[in-house]
């Protein structure tokens, strides 16, 4: 197999892309399954993925920590019901170290391209640090790992300081500054209450108001920690209760009508938190709750009522060197611009070219279609963690991730037993799966909720979310079904491998 660098590619059986929750979780389970020939290709210089990159003030998980942890690595020490980012990052590091997978991580290995070779039945990956040839590629790139700046004219002319929430500049002192925040999603809702007391003036530019849901975060007591350490079953019970509670939310999200029940509660809470009717009107959504990601917060709206805060709903026309200019012509003078504008959705495998040489990004230009969020027809031996239709608006994504990990381990074992070099999901199986998803998504808050959101594709469908309950996803992936896949044949590969081995012997 030829390499773009001119050097022979490094060979490994399994290349995992990304050392976040997904890639490291996969690595741990591979190791436990006795599969040791893998590398984790990580673009950065440290592990942790999104929990390394997002360090903005107030950054914390918005699903209870007992549920937002690996089932095989419960953490009795979580400090809060919703633990903060540094603790989650530490958890990832500790669990990875305890399971001895860190030695498999190759830092500075951003995957910039790759193609499937039908003859060798292997992937050739091009990374920033050279080429890697792998029989299997598993993407743990994360669905929201690349921050995107807003498409606003003049953004690059701003002469003050600008940064994205996912690249927080901790050296930039906000004390007394006039700060503009663009965006009011889950990230902004967490950092706005933290920076509001510090800044001189805070202008929050809101395009669409978000529905909020109570967080009720609290410190977990020393007694609870001791009980969880002594009786792990108690922690499992708490986790099970949280799981069921969140499945009940999934029930409500099945239709805009059902979710109306909790919209009333959210409206009443907004009335309590925001006395000013004009501000309250600005903050009241006009679409079904859950259509966009629900913001789990108790302090976002109260922070917006403070005297040094102004919520600007006029759309942004342009940015000038010292101001944000809105459509009504008002120039809002600011010193610092913080972009809470979100992420490119699901960059998984964008650079990879499958059987027909087409990059996945191109194949997916209107709709990301996969099978069980894990495999894609025409891209053999390629698995995705948190791929299409695996995002969740109601519970912990780690539940989905763990199902996928165990499915992939089963697939690898099946191939081992069969002696085949590759598997590729049957296009008809993938099509039927996606037709079914489309039917199940119809009428839910995500497609019929009347909003614009990162969940939605350009054609109004969604390839981001799983439309049902978590248990349904877990059931669908519980058993790897060989009949869903076409297996490659070994003969060609044997020939290529023998020739290569001969070349190696010849030197
Ligand atoms: P986001 O939800 O995509 O929000 C981006 C915000 O920027 C929205 O308010 C959007 O307005 C606004 N925006 C984008 N472009 C704009 C423009 N050109 N002009 C004006 N406003 C613009 O991003 P995020 O808050 O970073 O959150 C992303 C996701 O990360 C969340 O949905 C959630 O899944 C995850 N998250 C999770 C946690 C956690 O605790 N686990 C915490 C933070 C984030 P529109 O609404 O009008 O598009």
Coordinates of C-alpha atoms and ligand atoms in Angstrom, one line a residue:
X1 CA 0.0 0.0 0.0
X2 CA 1.5 3.3 -1.0
X3 CA 1.9 6.1 1.5
X4 CA 1.6 9.8 0.8
X5 CA 4.7 10.5 2.8
X6 CA 6.9 8.1 0.9
X7 CA 7.6 6.2 4.1
X8 CA 6.1 2.8 4.8
X9 CA 3.0 3.2 6.9
X10 CA 3.0 2.0 10.5
X11 CA 0.8 -1.1 10.6
X12 CA -1.7 -1.7 13.4
X13 CA -4.7 -3.9 13.5
X14 CA -7.1 -1.3 14.9
X15 CA -6.8 2.5 14.7
X16 CA -9.1 4.4 17.1
X17 CA -9.4 8.1 16.2
X18 CA -9.6 10.4 19.3
X19 CA -8.8 10.0 22.9
X20 CA -12.0 11.3 24.5
X21 CA -14.6 9.3 26.4
X22 CA -15.4 7.4 23.2
X23 CA -11.9 6.4 22.1
X24 CA -10.7 5.6 25.6
X25 CA -13.8 3.7 26.5
X26 CA -13.4 1.6 23.3
X27 CA -9.7 1.0 24.1
X28 CA -10.5 -0.2 27.6
X29 CA -13.1 -2.7 26.3
X30 CA -10.7 -4.0 23.6
X31 CA -8.1 -4.5 26.2
X32 CA -10.6 -6.4 28.4
X33 CA -11.5 -8.5 25.4
X34 CA -7.9 -9.5 25.0
X35 CA -7.4 -7.4 21.8
X36 CA -4.2 -5.5 22.3
X37 CA -3.1 -4.5 18.8
X38 CA -4.6 -1.0 18.6
X39 CA -3.5 2.6 18.6
X40 CA -5.4 5.7 19.6
X41 CA -4.6 8.5 17.2
X42 CA -5.1 11.8 19.1
X43 CA -4.7 15.2 17.4
X44 CA -3.9 17.1 20.6
X45 CA -1.2 16.7 23.3
X46 CA -3.5 15.4 26.0
X47 CA -6.5 13.1 26.4
X48 CA -10.0 14.1 27.3
X49 CA -11.7 15.3 24.1
X50 CA -14.5 17.7 24.8
X51 CA -13.8 17.6 28.5
X52 CA -10.2 18.8 27.9
X53 CA -11.2 21.5 25.4
X54 CA -14.2 23.0 27.2
X55 CA -12.9 24.6 30.3
X56 CA -15.0 27.8 30.4
X57 CA -16.1 29.0 33.8
X58 CA -19.0 27.0 35.1
X59 CA -18.4 24.1 32.6
X60 CA -20.1 21.1 34.0
X61 CA -22.1 18.1 32.9
X62 CA -25.8 18.6 32.4
X63 CA -26.8 15.0 33.1
X64 CA -26.3 13.6 36.6
X65 CA -22.7 12.4 37.1
X66 CA -23.7 9.0 38.4
X67 CA -25.3 8.4 35.0
X68 CA -22.6 10.3 33.1
X69 CA -19.9 7.8 33.9
X70 CA -18.9 4.4 32.5
X71 CA -21.1 1.6 33.9
X72 CA -17.9 -0.4 34.5
X73 CA -16.2 2.4 36.4
X74 CA -18.6 4.0 38.9
X75 CA -17.1 6.9 40.8
X76 CA -18.2 7.1 44.4
X77 CA -16.3 10.4 44.8
X78 CA -18.3 12.7 42.5
X79 CA -18.4 16.0 44.4
X80 CA -21.8 17.2 43.0
X81 CA -24.8 15.6 41.4
X82 CA -23.7 17.5 38.2
X83 CA -19.9 17.5 38.6
X84 CA -17.7 20.2 37.1
X85 CA -15.4 19.8 34.1
X86 CA -12.1 19.4 35.9
X87 CA -13.5 16.5 37.9
X88 CA -14.8 14.8 34.7
X89 CA -11.5 15.3 33.0
X90 CA -9.7 13.8 36.0
X91 CA -12.1 10.9 35.9
X92 CA -11.3 10.2 32.3
X93 CA -7.6 10.3 33.0
X94 CA -7.8 8.1 36.1
X95 CA -10.0 5.4 34.5
X96 CA -7.7 5.3 31.5
X97 CA -4.6 5.0 33.6
X98 CA -6.2 2.3 35.8
X99 CA -7.1 0.3 32.7
X100 CA -3.6 0.8 31.3
X101 CA -4.6 2.1 27.9
X102 CA -2.6 5.4 27.9
X103 CA 0.4 3.6 26.4
X104 CA -1.7 3.1 23.2
X105 CA -2.3 6.9 22.7
X106 CA -0.3 8.6 19.9
X107 CA -0.5 12.3 20.4
X108 CA -0.1 14.9 17.6
X109 CA -1.7 12.3 15.2
X110 CA -4.6 14.3 13.7
X111 CA -6.2 12.2 11.0
X112 CA -6.4 14.4 7.9
X113 CA -7.4 11.8 5.3
X114 CA -7.7 8.1 4.6
X115 CA -8.9 5.6 2.1
X116 CA -10.1 2.0 2.0
X117 CA -8.0 -0.3 -0.1
X118 CA -10.1 -3.0 -1.6
X119 CA -7.0 -5.2 -2.5
X120 CA -5.4 -5.2 0.9
X121 CA -8.8 -4.9 2.7
X122 CA -7.2 -2.2 5.0
X123 CA -7.5 1.5 5.6
X124 CA -4.6 3.8 5.0
X125 CA -4.9 6.8 7.3
X126 CA -2.9 10.0 6.7
X127 CA -2.1 11.7 10.0
X128 CA -0.2 14.8 10.8
X129 CA 2.6 12.5 12.1
X130 CA 2.7 10.0 9.2
X131 CA 0.6 7.3 7.7
X132 CA -1.0 4.4 9.6
X133 CA -2.3 1.3 8.0
X134 CA -5.1 -0.5 9.9
X135 CA -7.5 -3.3 9.3
X136 CA -10.1 -1.5 11.3
X137 CA -10.8 2.2 12.0
X138 CA -13.0 3.2 14.9
X139 CA -13.9 6.8 15.1
X140 CA -14.2 8.4 18.5
X141 CA -14.0 11.9 17.1
X142 CA -17.0 13.2 19.0
X143 CA -20.1 14.7 17.5
X144 CA -19.4 18.3 18.7
X145 CA -15.6 18.6 18.8
X146 CA -14.9 21.4 16.3
X147 CA -16.0 24.8 17.4
X148 CA -17.5 27.1 14.8
X149 CA -17.4 30.8 14.7
X150 CA -20.6 32.5 13.6
X151 CA -20.9 33.6 10.0
X152 CA -21.1 37.3 10.8
X153 CA -19.6 39.9 8.5
X154 CA -16.6 41.8 10.0
X155 CA -15.9 39.2 12.7
X156 CA -12.2 39.2 11.8
X157 CA -12.0 43.0 12.0
X158 CA -12.8 43.1 15.7
X159 CA -9.9 44.8 17.4
X160 CA -10.7 43.7 21.0
X161 CA -10.2 40.2 22.2
X162 CA -12.3 37.3 20.8
X163 CA -12.5 33.7 21.7
X164 CA -14.9 30.7 21.5
X165 CA -16.4 29.2 24.6
X166 CA -14.6 25.9 23.7
X167 CA -11.2 27.7 23.6
X168 CA -11.6 29.9 26.7
X169 CA -8.8 32.3 27.2
X170 CA -8.1 32.0 30.9
X171 CA -5.3 34.6 30.7
X172 CA -7.8 37.3 29.5
X173 CA -9.0 39.2 32.5
X174 CA -12.7 40.1 32.1
X175 CA -12.9 42.3 35.2
X176 CA -14.7 45.5 34.5
X177 CA -14.7 44.9 30.7
X178 CA -17.6 45.5 28.3
X179 CA -18.2 41.9 27.1
X180 CA -20.5 40.7 24.3
X181 CA -21.6 37.1 24.3
X182 CA -23.0 35.7 21.0
X183 CA -25.2 32.7 21.5
X184 CA -27.5 31.4 24.3
X185 CA -27.1 27.6 24.1
X186 CA -26.1 25.2 26.9
X187 CA -22.5 26.5 27.0
X188 CA -23.4 30.2 27.3
X189 CA -26.0 29.3 29.9
X190 CA -23.2 27.9 32.0
X191 CA -20.6 30.6 31.7
X192 CA -22.8 33.7 31.7
X193 CA -23.8 33.4 35.4
X194 CA -20.1 32.9 36.2
X195 CA -18.7 36.0 34.4
X196 CA -21.7 38.3 35.0
X197 CA -20.6 39.4 38.5
X198 CA -17.1 40.2 37.2
X199 CA -17.6 42.1 34.0
X200 CA -18.5 45.8 33.7
X201 CA -21.2 45.4 31.1
X202 CA -22.5 42.2 29.6
X203 CA -24.4 42.2 26.3
X204 CA -26.0 38.8 25.6
X205 CA -26.9 38.5 21.9
X206 CA -29.7 36.0 21.6
X207 CA -31.0 34.7 18.3
X208 CA -33.5 32.1 19.7
X209 CA -34.5 31.7 23.4
X210 CA -34.0 28.3 24.9
X211 CA -36.3 26.3 27.2
X212 CA -34.8 25.7 30.6
X213 CA -35.2 22.8 33.0
X214 CA -34.2 22.8 36.7
X215 CA -30.8 21.5 37.6
X216 CA -31.0 21.3 41.4
X217 CA -27.3 20.7 41.6
X218 CA -26.1 19.9 45.1
X219 CA -22.9 18.8 46.9
X220 CA -22.8 15.0 47.5
X221 CA -22.2 14.6 51.2
X222 CA -19.3 12.7 52.9
X223 CA -21.8 10.2 54.3
X224 CA -23.1 9.5 50.7
X225 CA -19.5 9.1 49.5
X226 CA -18.8 6.6 52.3
X227 CA -22.0 4.7 51.6
X228 CA -21.2 4.5 47.9
X229 CA -17.7 3.2 48.6
X230 CA -18.9 0.6 51.1
X231 CA -22.1 -0.4 49.3
X232 CA -21.6 0.1 45.5
X233 CA -25.1 -1.3 44.9
X234 CA -26.5 1.9 46.4
X235 CA -24.8 4.0 43.7
X236 CA -26.1 1.6 41.1
X237 CA -29.6 2.1 42.5
X238 CA -29.2 5.9 42.3
X239 CA -28.0 5.5 38.7
X240 CA -30.9 3.3 37.8
X241 CA -33.4 5.8 39.3
X242 CA -31.8 8.6 37.2
X243 CA -32.0 6.4 34.1
X244 CA -35.7 5.7 34.6
X245 CA -36.4 9.4 35.3
X246 CA -34.8 10.4 32.1
X247 CA -36.6 7.7 30.1
X248 CA -39.8 9.4 31.3
X249 CA -38.5 12.6 29.8
X250 CA -38.0 10.7 26.5
X251 CA -41.7 9.8 26.7
X252 CA -42.7 13.4 26.8
X253 CA -40.4 14.3 23.9
X254 CA -42.3 12.0 21.6
X255 CA -44.7 14.7 20.7
X256 CA -45.1 18.5 21.1
X257 CA -48.5 17.8 22.7
X258 CA -47.0 15.6 25.5
X259 CA -44.2 18.0 26.2
X260 CA -46.7 20.8 26.8
X261 CA -47.0 19.3 30.3
X262 CA -43.5 20.5 31.3
X263 CA -43.6 23.6 29.2
X264 CA -46.2 25.0 31.7
X265 CA -43.8 24.3 34.6
X266 CA -40.9 26.0 32.7
X267 CA -43.1 29.0 32.0
X268 CA -44.1 29.3 35.7
X269 CA -40.4 29.1 36.7
X270 CA -39.5 31.8 34.2
X271 CA -42.2 34.1 35.7
X272 CA -40.6 33.5 39.2
X273 CA -37.1 34.1 37.9
X274 CA -37.7 37.1 35.7
X275 CA -40.0 39.8 37.0
X276 CA -39.6 42.2 34.0
X277 CA -42.3 41.3 31.4
X278 CA -40.3 42.7 28.5
X279 CA -37.3 40.6 29.4
X280 CA -39.5 37.6 30.1
X281 CA -41.1 37.9 26.6
X282 CA -37.7 37.9 25.0
X283 CA -36.8 34.8 26.9
X284 CA -39.9 32.8 26.1
X285 CA -39.5 30.3 23.3
X286 CA -42.2 30.0 20.6
X287 CA -41.4 26.3 19.7
X288 CA -42.0 23.0 21.5
X289 CA -39.7 22.2 24.4
X290 CA -37.0 19.7 23.5
X291 CA -37.0 20.7 19.8
X292 CA -33.6 22.4 20.6
X293 CA -31.4 21.0 23.4
X294 CA -33.1 21.8 26.7
X295 CA -30.9 24.1 28.9
X296 CA -30.4 22.6 32.3
X297 CA -29.9 25.5 34.6
X298 CA -31.1 27.4 37.7
X299 CA -29.0 30.5 37.4
X300 CA -29.0 31.5 33.7
X301 CA -32.2 33.6 33.6
X302 CA -31.6 35.1 37.1
X303 CA -28.2 36.3 35.8
X304 CA -29.8 38.0 32.8
X305 CA -31.9 40.1 35.2
X306 CA -28.8 41.8 36.8
X307 CA -28.3 45.5 36.2
X308 CA -25.1 45.1 34.2
X309 CA -26.7 42.7 31.7
X310 CA -28.6 43.5 28.5
X311 CA -30.2 40.8 26.4
X312 CA -30.1 42.0 22.8
X313 CA -32.5 40.2 20.5
X314 CA -32.1 42.4 17.4
X315 CA -30.1 40.4 14.9
X316 CA -26.5 41.2 14.4
X317 CA -25.7 43.0 11.1
X318 CA -22.0 43.2 11.4
X319 CA -19.0 43.5 13.7
X320 CA -16.7 46.5 13.6
X321 CA -13.3 47.0 15.3
X322 CA -14.9 48.1 18.5
X323 CA -18.6 47.2 18.3
X324 CA -21.3 44.8 17.4
X325 CA -23.8 46.5 15.1
X326 CA -27.4 45.2 15.1
X327 CA -30.0 45.4 12.3
X328 CA -31.5 48.5 13.8
X329 CA -28.2 50.3 13.3
X330 CA -27.2 50.4 17.0
X331 CA -23.5 50.2 17.6
X332 CA -22.8 48.3 20.8
X333 CA -19.3 49.2 21.9
X334 CA -17.5 46.2 23.5
X335 CA -14.0 45.2 24.6
X336 CA -14.3 41.4 24.4
X337 CA -16.3 39.1 22.2
X338 CA -17.1 35.6 23.5
X339 CA -18.5 33.2 20.9
X340 CA -20.9 30.7 22.4
X341 CA -21.9 29.7 18.9
X342 CA -21.6 26.0 19.1
X343 CA -19.9 23.3 17.0
X344 CA -19.7 21.7 13.6
X345 CA -22.0 18.8 14.0
X346 CA -20.6 15.3 13.7
X347 CA -17.3 15.6 11.8
X348 CA -16.9 11.8 12.1
X349 CA -14.9 10.4 9.3
X350 CA -15.4 13.4 7.2
X351 CA -12.0 12.8 5.5
X352 CA -12.3 9.1 4.9
X353 CA -12.9 7.7 1.4
X354 CA -14.7 4.4 1.2
X355 CA -15.0 1.7 -1.5
X356 CA -16.0 4.1 -4.3
X357 CA -13.4 6.8 -3.2
X358 CA -16.0 9.2 -2.1
X359 CA -15.3 11.1 1.2
X360 CA -17.9 10.4 3.8
X361 CA -18.5 14.1 4.2
X362 CA -19.6 14.3 0.6
X363 CA -21.7 11.2 0.9
X364 CA -23.4 12.8 3.8
X365 CA -23.7 16.3 2.4
X366 CA -27.5 16.4 2.9
X367 CA -28.2 13.5 5.3
X368 CA -25.9 11.4 7.5
X369 CA -27.2 7.9 7.1
X370 CA -25.6 5.0 8.9
X371 CA -26.7 1.7 10.5
X372 CA -27.3 1.7 14.2
X373 CA -25.2 4.9 14.3
X374 CA -22.1 2.6 14.0
X375 CA -21.4 1.4 10.5
X376 CA -21.9 2.9 7.0
X377 CA -22.4 0.9 3.7
X378 CA -19.4 1.3 1.4
X379 CA -17.0 2.0 4.3
X380 CA -15.9 -1.5 5.4
X381 CA -14.3 -2.1 8.7
X382 CA -15.1 1.4 9.8
X383 CA -17.0 1.9 13.0
X384 CA -18.3 5.1 14.5
X385 CA -18.8 5.9 18.2
X386 CA -21.6 8.4 18.7
X387 CA -22.3 8.4 15.0
X388 CA -25.6 9.5 13.3
X389 CA -28.8 9.2 15.3
X390 CA -27.1 8.4 18.6
X391 CA -27.2 11.9 20.2
X392 CA -29.7 12.2 22.9
X393 CA -31.7 15.2 24.2
X394 CA -32.7 13.5 27.4
X395 CA -30.0 11.3 28.9
X396 CA -26.4 10.4 29.1
X397 CA -24.7 9.8 25.8
X398 CA -22.4 7.3 27.5
X399 CA -25.2 4.8 27.6
X400 CA -25.4 4.9 23.8
X401 CA -21.6 4.8 23.6
X402 CA -21.3 1.7 25.8
X403 CA -23.8 -0.2 23.6
X404 CA -21.8 0.7 20.5
X405 CA -18.6 -0.4 22.1
X406 CA -19.9 -3.8 23.0
X407 CA -21.5 -4.1 19.5
X408 CA -18.1 -3.4 17.9
X409 CA -16.3 -5.9 20.1
X410 CA -18.8 -8.5 19.0
X411 CA -18.3 -7.6 15.3
X412 CA -14.5 -8.0 15.7
X413 CA -14.9 -11.3 17.3
X414 CA -17.3 -12.5 14.6
X415 CA -14.7 -11.6 11.9
X416 CA -12.0 -13.4 13.9
X417 CA -14.1 -16.5 14.0
X418 CA -15.1 -16.3 10.3
X419 CA -11.6 -15.7 9.1
X420 CA -12.9 -12.9 6.8
X421 CA -10.8 -9.8 6.5
X422 CA -13.7 -7.3 6.4
X423 CA -17.4 -6.6 6.9
X424 CA -19.6 -4.0 5.3
X425 CA -23.2 -3.3 6.2
X426 CA -25.7 -4.3 3.5
X427 CA -27.1 -1.2 1.8
X428 CA -30.7 -2.6 2.0
X429 CA -30.3 -3.1 5.8
X430 CA -29.0 0.4 6.2
X431 CA -31.9 1.8 4.1
X432 CA -34.5 -0.1 6.0
X433 CA -33.1 1.1 9.3
X434 CA -33.1 4.7 8.1
X435 CA -36.7 4.5 6.7
X436 CA -37.8 3.2 10.1
X437 CA -35.9 6.1 11.9
X438 CA -37.6 8.6 9.6
X439 CA -41.0 7.2 10.5
X440 CA -40.3 7.3 14.2
X441 CA -39.0 10.8 14.0
X442 CA -42.1 12.1 12.3
X443 CA -44.3 14.0 14.8
X444 CA -41.7 14.2 17.5
X445 CA -40.6 17.5 19.1
X446 CA -37.4 17.4 17.1
X447 CA -38.9 17.4 13.6
X448 CA -42.3 18.9 14.4
X449 CA -41.4 21.2 17.2
X450 CA -41.0 24.3 15.0
X451 CA -37.4 25.3 15.7
X452 CA -34.1 25.6 14.0
X453 CA -31.4 23.5 15.8
X454 CA -28.2 21.6 15.3
X455 CA -30.3 18.4 15.5
X456 CA -31.8 19.2 12.1
X457 CA -30.5 18.4 8.6
X458 CA -30.9 20.8 5.7
X459 CA -34.0 18.7 4.5
X460 CA -35.8 19.0 7.9
X461 CA -35.1 15.5 9.1
X462 CA -32.6 14.7 11.8
X463 CA -29.6 12.4 11.6
X464 CA -28.3 13.5 14.9
X465 CA -30.8 12.1 17.4
X466 CA -32.0 8.7 18.4
X467 CA -35.8 9.1 18.3
X468 CA -36.9 6.7 21.0
X469 CA -36.0 5.5 24.4
X470 CA -32.5 4.6 25.5
X471 CA -33.5 1.0 26.2
X472 CA -34.6 0.6 22.6
X473 CA -31.2 1.7 21.4
X474 CA -29.5 -0.7 23.8
X475 CA -31.8 -3.5 22.7
X476 CA -31.1 -2.8 19.0
X477 CA -27.3 -3.1 19.6
X478 CA -27.3 -5.9 22.2
X479 CA -26.5 -8.6 19.6
X480 CA -24.3 -8.2 16.5
X481 CA -26.3 -9.8 13.7
X482 CA -23.9 -11.2 11.0
X483 CA -26.7 -11.4 8.4
X484 CA -26.8 -7.5 8.3
X485 CA -23.3 -7.5 6.9
X486 CA -21.4 -8.7 3.8
X487 CA -18.1 -10.3 4.6
X488 CA -15.0 -9.7 2.4
X489 CA -13.0 -12.6 1.1
X490 CA -9.6 -13.6 2.5
X491 CA -7.9 -14.9 -0.6
X492 CA -6.8 -11.6 -2.1
X493 CA -5.5 -10.3 1.2
X494 CA -3.6 -13.5 1.8
X495 CA -1.9 -13.0 -1.5
X496 CA -1.1 -9.4 -0.8
X497 CA 0.2 -10.2 2.7
X498 CA 2.3 -13.0 1.5
X499 CA 3.9 -10.7 -1.2
X500 CA 4.5 -8.0 1.4
X501 CA 6.0 -10.5 3.8
X502 CA 8.2 -11.8 1.0
X503 CA 9.3 -8.2 0.3
X504 CA 10.1 -7.7 3.9
X505 CA 12.2 -10.8 4.0
X506 CA 14.0 -9.7 0.8
X507 CA 14.6 -6.4 2.5
Ligands
LIG1 P1 -25.4 25.5 20.6 O1 -26.4 24.9 21.5 O2 -25.3 25.1 19.2 O3 -25.7 27.1 20.7 C1 -25.2 28.0 19.9 C2 -25.8 29.4 20.1 O4 -25.2 30.3 19.3 C3 -27.3 29.4 19.8 O5 -27.9 30.2 20.8 C4 -27.3 29.9 18.4 O6 -28.5 30.6 18.1 C5 -26.2 31.0 18.5 N1 -25.7 31.3 17.2 C6 -25.0 30.6 16.4 N2 -24.7 31.3 15.3 C7 -25.1 32.5 15.5 C8 -25.1 33.8 14.8 N3 -24.5 33.8 13.5 N4 -25.7 34.9 15.3 C9 -26.3 34.8 16.5 N5 -26.3 33.7 17.3 C10 -25.8 32.6 16.8 O7 -23.9 25.5 21.2 P2 -23.4 25.3 22.7 O8 -24.1 26.1 23.7 O9 -21.9 25.3 22.7 O10 -23.9 23.8 23.0 C11 -23.7 22.8 22.0 C12 -24.1 21.4 22.5 O11 -23.1 21.0 23.4 C13 -25.3 21.4 23.4 O12 -26.5 21.3 22.6 C14 -25.1 20.2 24.2 O13 -25.5 19.1 23.5 C15 -23.6 20.3 24.4 N6 -23.3 20.8 25.7 C16 -23.4 20.0 26.8 C17 -23.0 20.5 28.0 C18 -23.1 19.5 29.1 O14 -23.2 19.9 30.2 N7 -23.1 18.2 28.9 C19 -22.7 21.8 28.2 C20 -22.6 22.6 27.1 C21 -22.9 22.1 25.9 P3 -29.8 29.7 17.5 O15 -30.3 29.0 18.7 O16 -30.7 30.7 17.0 O17 -29.2 28.8 16.5

